[in-house]
Amino acid sequence: MPLKFELGPGRMIGGSNPCFIIAEIGQNHQGDIEIAKKMIKMAKDCGADCAKFQKSELEYKFNKRALERPYNSKHSWGKTYGDHKRHLEFSHEQYRELQKYAKEVGIFFTASGMDEMAVEFLDELEVPFFKVASCDANNFPYLELTAKKGRPMVISSGMQSMATMRRVYQTVKEHNQNFTILQCTSAYPLDPEDVNLCVIAEYQKEFPDIPIGYSGHERGISITVAAVAMGAKVVERHVTLDKSWKGNDHEASLEPSELTELVRAIRLVERAQGTGIKQMLPCEKACHDKLGKSVVAKVAIPKGTVLSLDMLGVKVGEPKGVSPEDMGQLVGKAVTEDVEEDESITPHMVDGYNNKG
């Protein structure tokens, strides 16, 4: 069975526990803390388990030339990439304010630590778990540092190979037992042909002692729901208040109505997954009583006759008789009374019949 662990206080994941749904706000807040708060409240109202942001200490995430390069995209918030990122980056104090607000609302709050110093800050905030973005999945010094903090980890695997993810698993496992790996393809928005949901099953085989999840960037909710049906125990989707807003992620994000429907659909699928034990259920009894078939006599069969297969047929019978699956048990046994043509053959009519009920 996949490992179960507490991802946030009082919230287990893995096994038969409900899928943990992360609303990835990221930087879709436009650099406005009031919008960020609205998005936290939206995530809670829509039924998500966690509101997640992206925290960077920019001078540790980017080198100087990367921050100074011109950024002329229609999504830009500044003349250089550094200006753009600074506009979108909340301060430590603002993060504390958002964390406090999330607690008031009643939703888990965390962020992807996009560099080692951001992880140090998030550890000081005592976030319930660390999210590792796909761009850091092959950053092994970062993974080791993060794992050693001892908090649960959620690791996206976009842009990585299975060989790399085996090394990720081994590196993290050495220091931290409580982590999950998410299948992810890093494209925004993501075409269905590139989702590769089958990797979920491959991860389940490769890493049978950790929960596996899915981080999606596709349009709509159907593929994420399918991921849950395939066993994803954590799902993450970007969210927005308006897909037309400036920013690369909005087009691949879910608006409130879509997030609400995603949560509803996931919970519906979970109800439908059942136990895996195949048996007739109580809800099927009415149908069985009405349409379930029985063994009947094809011909009149005198008392004492030894039954052969050519004497027996299958019909919806009244009363209910021997089940068709047990027809073979009747062959070679004698009837204890006269049986009319087309009559149901009931267990008490056959000498030595082992009625399985």
Coordinates of C-alpha atoms in Angstrom, one line a residue:
M1 CA 0.0 0.0 0.0
P2 CA 1.2 3.5 -0.7
L3 CA 2.7 5.4 2.3
K4 CA 0.3 7.6 4.2
F5 CA 1.5 10.7 6.0
E6 CA 0.3 14.0 7.4
L7 CA 0.8 16.7 4.7
G8 CA -0.7 19.4 6.9
P9 CA -1.8 19.3 10.6
G10 CA -4.7 16.8 10.8
R11 CA -4.7 16.1 7.1
M12 CA -3.5 12.7 5.9
I13 CA -2.8 11.9 2.3
G14 CA -2.2 8.6 0.6
G15 CA -4.1 5.3 1.0
S16 CA -7.9 5.8 1.2
N17 CA -7.6 9.4 2.3
P18 CA -9.2 12.1 0.1
C19 CA -7.1 13.6 -2.6
F20 CA -5.4 16.8 -1.4
I21 CA -6.2 19.7 -3.8
I22 CA -3.7 22.5 -4.1
A23 CA -4.9 25.8 -5.6
E24 CA -1.7 27.2 -7.1
I25 CA -2.1 31.0 -7.0
G26 CA 1.6 31.4 -7.9
Q27 CA 2.0 34.9 -9.1
N28 CA -1.4 35.3 -10.6
H29 CA -2.1 37.9 -7.9
Q30 CA -0.6 40.6 -10.2
G31 CA 1.6 41.8 -7.3
D32 CA -1.5 43.0 -5.4
I33 CA -1.8 41.7 -1.8
E34 CA -5.6 42.4 -1.8
I35 CA -6.0 40.3 -4.9
A36 CA -3.9 37.6 -3.3
K37 CA -6.3 37.6 -0.3
K38 CA -9.3 37.4 -2.6
M39 CA -7.7 34.4 -4.3
I40 CA -7.0 32.7 -0.9
K41 CA -10.7 33.1 0.0
M42 CA -11.7 31.9 -3.5
A43 CA -9.6 28.7 -3.0
K44 CA -11.3 28.1 0.3
D45 CA -14.8 28.8 -1.0
C46 CA -14.3 26.5 -4.0
G47 CA -13.3 23.6 -1.7
A48 CA -9.5 23.4 -2.2
D49 CA -7.3 22.2 0.6
C50 CA -4.4 24.6 0.2
A51 CA -3.6 28.0 -1.3
K52 CA -0.1 28.0 -2.6
F53 CA 2.2 30.8 -3.8
Q54 CA 5.7 31.1 -5.2
K55 CA 8.4 32.6 -3.1
S56 CA 11.8 33.7 -4.5
E57 CA 14.7 35.6 -3.1
L58 CA 15.5 37.0 -6.5
E59 CA 19.3 37.6 -6.1
Y60 CA 19.6 33.9 -5.1
K61 CA 17.3 32.5 -7.8
F62 CA 18.7 34.6 -10.8
N63 CA 22.1 35.8 -11.6
K64 CA 22.7 39.5 -12.3
R65 CA 22.5 39.3 -16.1
A66 CA 19.2 37.3 -16.0
L67 CA 17.7 40.1 -13.8
E68 CA 19.0 42.8 -16.1
R69 CA 17.9 41.4 -19.4
P70 CA 15.2 43.4 -21.2
Y71 CA 11.7 42.0 -20.9
N72 CA 9.4 43.2 -23.6
S73 CA 6.7 40.6 -23.3
K74 CA 3.0 41.7 -23.3
H75 CA 3.0 40.1 -19.8
S76 CA 5.8 42.3 -18.5
W77 CA 5.5 44.4 -15.4
G78 CA 8.8 46.2 -16.0
K79 CA 11.5 47.0 -18.5
T80 CA 13.8 44.3 -17.3
Y81 CA 13.1 40.8 -16.1
G82 CA 14.3 41.8 -12.6
D83 CA 11.8 44.7 -12.6
H84 CA 9.1 42.4 -13.7
K85 CA 9.8 39.8 -11.0
R86 CA 10.2 42.5 -8.2
H87 CA 6.7 43.7 -9.1
L88 CA 5.3 40.3 -8.5
E89 CA 7.3 39.4 -5.4
F90 CA 5.7 39.8 -2.0
S91 CA 7.9 40.8 1.0
H92 CA 8.5 38.7 4.0
E93 CA 6.0 40.8 6.0
Q94 CA 3.4 40.5 3.2
Y95 CA 3.8 36.7 3.3
R96 CA 3.2 36.7 7.1
E97 CA 0.1 38.8 6.4
L98 CA -1.1 36.3 3.8
Q99 CA -0.4 33.4 6.1
K100 CA -2.4 35.0 8.9
Y101 CA -5.3 35.6 6.5
A102 CA -5.3 32.0 5.3
K103 CA -5.4 30.8 8.9
E104 CA -8.4 33.1 9.5
V105 CA -10.1 31.7 6.4
G106 CA -9.3 28.1 7.3
I107 CA -7.2 26.9 4.5
F108 CA -3.6 25.5 4.4
F109 CA -1.0 28.1 3.2
T110 CA 2.3 27.4 1.6
A111 CA 4.6 28.3 -1.3
S112 CA 7.1 26.9 -3.7
G113 CA 10.5 27.9 -2.4
M114 CA 12.2 28.9 -5.7
D115 CA 15.7 29.0 -4.2
E116 CA 17.5 27.9 -1.0
M117 CA 17.0 31.2 0.8
A118 CA 13.3 31.1 0.0
V119 CA 13.2 27.7 1.6
E120 CA 14.9 29.1 4.7
F121 CA 12.2 31.8 5.0
L122 CA 9.4 29.4 4.4
D123 CA 10.8 27.1 7.1
E124 CA 10.8 30.2 9.5
L125 CA 7.1 30.6 8.5
E126 CA 6.5 27.0 9.6
V127 CA 4.6 26.2 6.4
P128 CA 2.9 22.8 6.6
F129 CA 4.9 21.4 3.7
F130 CA 7.4 22.5 1.1
K131 CA 6.5 22.5 -2.6
V132 CA 9.4 21.8 -5.0
A133 CA 8.8 23.3 -8.4
S134 CA 9.7 21.3 -11.5
C135 CA 12.6 23.7 -12.2
D136 CA 14.3 22.5 -9.0
A137 CA 13.5 18.8 -9.3
N138 CA 17.1 18.1 -10.6
N139 CA 18.7 20.6 -8.2
F140 CA 20.1 18.1 -5.8
P141 CA 21.8 20.4 -3.3
Y142 CA 18.5 22.2 -3.0
L143 CA 16.6 18.9 -2.6
E144 CA 18.9 17.7 0.1
L145 CA 18.7 21.0 2.0
T146 CA 15.0 21.0 1.8
A147 CA 14.6 17.4 2.8
K148 CA 16.7 17.9 5.9
K149 CA 14.3 20.5 7.2
G150 CA 12.0 17.6 8.0
R151 CA 8.8 19.1 6.7
P152 CA 6.7 17.0 4.2
M153 CA 7.5 17.7 0.5
V154 CA 5.5 17.8 -2.7
I155 CA 7.8 17.5 -5.7
S156 CA 6.7 18.3 -9.3
S157 CA 8.6 16.5 -12.0
G158 CA 8.2 18.6 -15.2
M159 CA 11.1 18.5 -17.6
Q160 CA 12.7 15.5 -15.9
S161 CA 13.4 11.9 -17.0
M162 CA 12.6 8.7 -15.0
A163 CA 16.3 8.3 -14.3
T164 CA 16.4 11.8 -12.7
M165 CA 13.3 11.1 -10.7
R166 CA 14.8 7.8 -9.4
R167 CA 17.7 9.9 -8.1
V168 CA 15.3 12.5 -6.7
Y169 CA 13.5 9.7 -4.8
Q170 CA 16.7 8.3 -3.4
T171 CA 18.1 11.7 -2.4
V172 CA 14.9 12.8 -0.6
K173 CA 14.2 9.4 0.9
E174 CA 17.6 9.4 2.6
H175 CA 16.6 12.4 4.7
N176 CA 12.8 12.5 4.7
Q177 CA 10.2 9.8 4.5
N178 CA 7.2 12.1 4.0
F179 CA 7.1 13.2 0.4
T180 CA 5.0 12.8 -2.8
I181 CA 6.0 13.1 -6.5
L182 CA 3.7 14.7 -9.0
Q183 CA 3.5 13.9 -12.7
C184 CA 3.9 17.2 -14.5
T185 CA 4.6 18.5 -18.0
S186 CA 5.9 22.1 -17.9
A187 CA 4.0 23.8 -20.7
Y188 CA 1.4 26.6 -20.3
P189 CA -1.2 25.8 -21.5
L190 CA -0.6 22.1 -21.9
D191 CA -1.9 20.1 -24.9
P192 CA -3.7 16.8 -24.0
E193 CA -1.2 14.9 -26.1
D194 CA 1.7 16.0 -23.9
V195 CA 0.0 15.3 -20.5
N196 CA 1.3 11.7 -20.3
L197 CA -1.0 10.5 -17.5
C198 CA 0.4 7.0 -17.9
V199 CA 3.5 8.2 -16.0
I200 CA 1.3 8.1 -12.8
A201 CA 1.1 4.3 -13.1
E202 CA 4.9 4.1 -13.8
Y203 CA 5.6 6.2 -10.8
Q204 CA 3.3 4.0 -8.7
K205 CA 5.4 1.0 -9.8
E206 CA 8.8 2.7 -9.4
F207 CA 8.0 4.3 -6.0
P208 CA 5.4 2.0 -4.3
D209 CA 6.0 3.4 -0.8
I210 CA 5.1 7.1 -1.5
P211 CA 1.8 8.7 -2.7
I212 CA 1.9 9.8 -6.3
G213 CA 0.0 12.9 -7.6
Y214 CA -0.5 15.2 -10.6
S215 CA 0.2 18.8 -11.4
G216 CA -1.7 20.0 -14.4
H217 CA -1.4 23.0 -16.7
E218 CA -4.0 21.9 -19.3
R219 CA -7.3 23.7 -20.0
G220 CA -10.4 22.5 -18.3
I221 CA -10.8 19.9 -15.5
S222 CA -11.3 16.6 -17.3
I223 CA -7.7 15.4 -17.4
T224 CA -7.1 16.3 -13.7
V225 CA -10.2 14.3 -12.7
A226 CA -8.9 11.4 -14.8
A227 CA -5.6 11.6 -12.9
V228 CA -7.5 11.1 -9.6
A229 CA -9.3 8.1 -11.1
M230 CA -5.8 6.7 -11.9
G231 CA -4.8 7.1 -8.3
A232 CA -3.4 10.6 -7.9
K233 CA -3.4 11.4 -4.1
V234 CA -2.4 15.1 -4.6
V235 CA -3.4 17.4 -7.4
E236 CA -2.3 20.9 -8.1
R237 CA -3.9 23.4 -10.5
H238 CA -3.2 27.0 -11.2
V239 CA -6.1 29.3 -10.4
T240 CA -7.0 32.8 -11.4
L241 CA -9.8 35.3 -10.9
D242 CA -9.7 36.3 -14.6
K243 CA -8.0 34.4 -17.5
S244 CA -7.7 37.6 -19.5
W245 CA -5.3 39.2 -16.9
K246 CA -1.6 39.9 -17.7
G247 CA 0.6 36.9 -17.0
N248 CA 1.8 33.7 -18.6
D249 CA -0.1 31.4 -16.3
H250 CA -3.6 32.7 -16.5
E251 CA -4.5 30.9 -19.7
A252 CA -3.7 27.6 -18.1
S253 CA -5.5 28.5 -14.8
L254 CA -8.9 27.7 -13.5
E255 CA -11.4 30.4 -12.8
P256 CA -13.6 30.0 -9.6
S257 CA -16.4 28.2 -11.3
E258 CA -14.0 25.7 -12.8
L259 CA -12.2 25.1 -9.5
T260 CA -15.5 24.5 -7.8
E261 CA -16.4 22.0 -10.5
L262 CA -13.0 20.3 -10.3
V263 CA -13.4 19.8 -6.5
R264 CA -16.9 18.5 -6.9
A265 CA -15.8 16.1 -9.7
I266 CA -12.9 14.8 -7.7
R267 CA -15.0 14.1 -4.7
L268 CA -17.5 12.3 -6.9
V269 CA -14.8 10.1 -8.4
E270 CA -13.5 9.3 -4.9
R271 CA -17.0 8.2 -3.9
A272 CA -17.2 6.0 -7.0
Q273 CA -13.8 4.3 -6.6
G274 CA -15.1 1.9 -3.9
T275 CA -13.2 -0.9 -2.3
G276 CA -12.0 -3.0 -5.2
I277 CA -13.9 -6.0 -3.9
K278 CA -16.2 -7.3 -6.7
Q279 CA -19.5 -8.6 -5.3
M280 CA -23.2 -8.1 -5.6
L281 CA -24.0 -5.0 -3.6
P282 CA -27.2 -4.3 -1.6
C283 CA -28.2 -1.6 -4.1
E284 CA -28.3 -4.3 -6.9
K285 CA -30.7 -6.6 -5.1
A286 CA -33.8 -5.0 -6.6
C287 CA -32.4 -5.5 -10.1
H288 CA -31.4 -9.1 -9.3
D289 CA -34.8 -9.9 -7.9
K290 CA -36.5 -8.6 -11.0
L291 CA -34.1 -9.7 -13.8
G292 CA -31.7 -12.2 -12.3
K293 CA -31.9 -15.5 -14.2
S294 CA -32.3 -19.1 -12.9
V295 CA -32.0 -22.6 -14.1
V296 CA -35.3 -24.0 -15.5
A297 CA -36.4 -27.3 -16.9
K298 CA -36.4 -27.5 -20.7
V299 CA -38.6 -30.6 -20.5
A300 CA -40.8 -32.3 -17.9
I301 CA -38.5 -34.2 -15.6
P302 CA -40.0 -37.1 -13.5
K303 CA -39.0 -37.7 -9.9
G304 CA -35.7 -39.7 -9.6
T305 CA -34.4 -38.6 -13.0
V306 CA -30.6 -38.0 -13.1
L307 CA -30.1 -34.5 -14.6
S308 CA -28.2 -34.0 -17.8
L309 CA -27.3 -30.6 -19.4
D310 CA -29.8 -31.0 -22.3
M311 CA -32.7 -31.0 -19.7
L312 CA -31.7 -27.6 -18.4
G313 CA -32.1 -24.0 -19.6
V314 CA -31.8 -20.5 -18.3
K315 CA -34.6 -17.9 -17.9
V316 CA -35.8 -15.2 -15.6
G317 CA -37.8 -17.5 -13.3
E318 CA -40.4 -17.2 -10.7
P319 CA -39.7 -18.3 -8.1
K320 CA -35.9 -17.8 -8.1
G321 CA -34.1 -21.0 -8.7
V322 CA -30.5 -22.3 -8.9
S323 CA -28.1 -19.7 -10.3
P324 CA -27.0 -20.3 -13.9
E325 CA -23.3 -20.3 -12.7
D326 CA -24.1 -23.4 -10.7
M327 CA -25.8 -25.3 -13.5
G328 CA -22.8 -27.7 -13.8
Q329 CA -23.3 -28.8 -10.2
L330 CA -26.8 -30.1 -11.1
V331 CA -25.6 -32.5 -13.8
G332 CA -25.5 -36.1 -12.6
K333 CA -27.8 -35.5 -9.6
A334 CA -31.3 -36.8 -9.2
V335 CA -34.4 -34.7 -8.8
T336 CA -36.4 -35.4 -5.6
E337 CA -39.8 -34.6 -7.1
D338 CA -41.6 -34.2 -10.4
V339 CA -40.5 -31.0 -12.3
E340 CA -42.8 -29.5 -14.9
E341 CA -41.5 -28.1 -18.2
D342 CA -40.4 -24.5 -17.8
E343 CA -40.4 -24.7 -14.0
S344 CA -37.7 -23.1 -12.0
I345 CA -35.3 -25.7 -10.5
T346 CA -34.9 -24.8 -6.8
P347 CA -32.1 -26.2 -4.6
H348 CA -34.5 -28.4 -2.5
M349 CA -35.5 -30.3 -5.8
V350 CA -32.1 -31.8 -6.4
D351 CA -30.5 -34.5 -4.2
G352 CA -27.0 -33.6 -3.0
Y353 CA -26.9 -30.1 -4.5
N354 CA -24.5 -28.0 -2.6
N355 CA -26.3 -24.7 -2.5
K356 CA -23.8 -21.8 -2.2
G357 CA -26.5 -19.3 -1.5

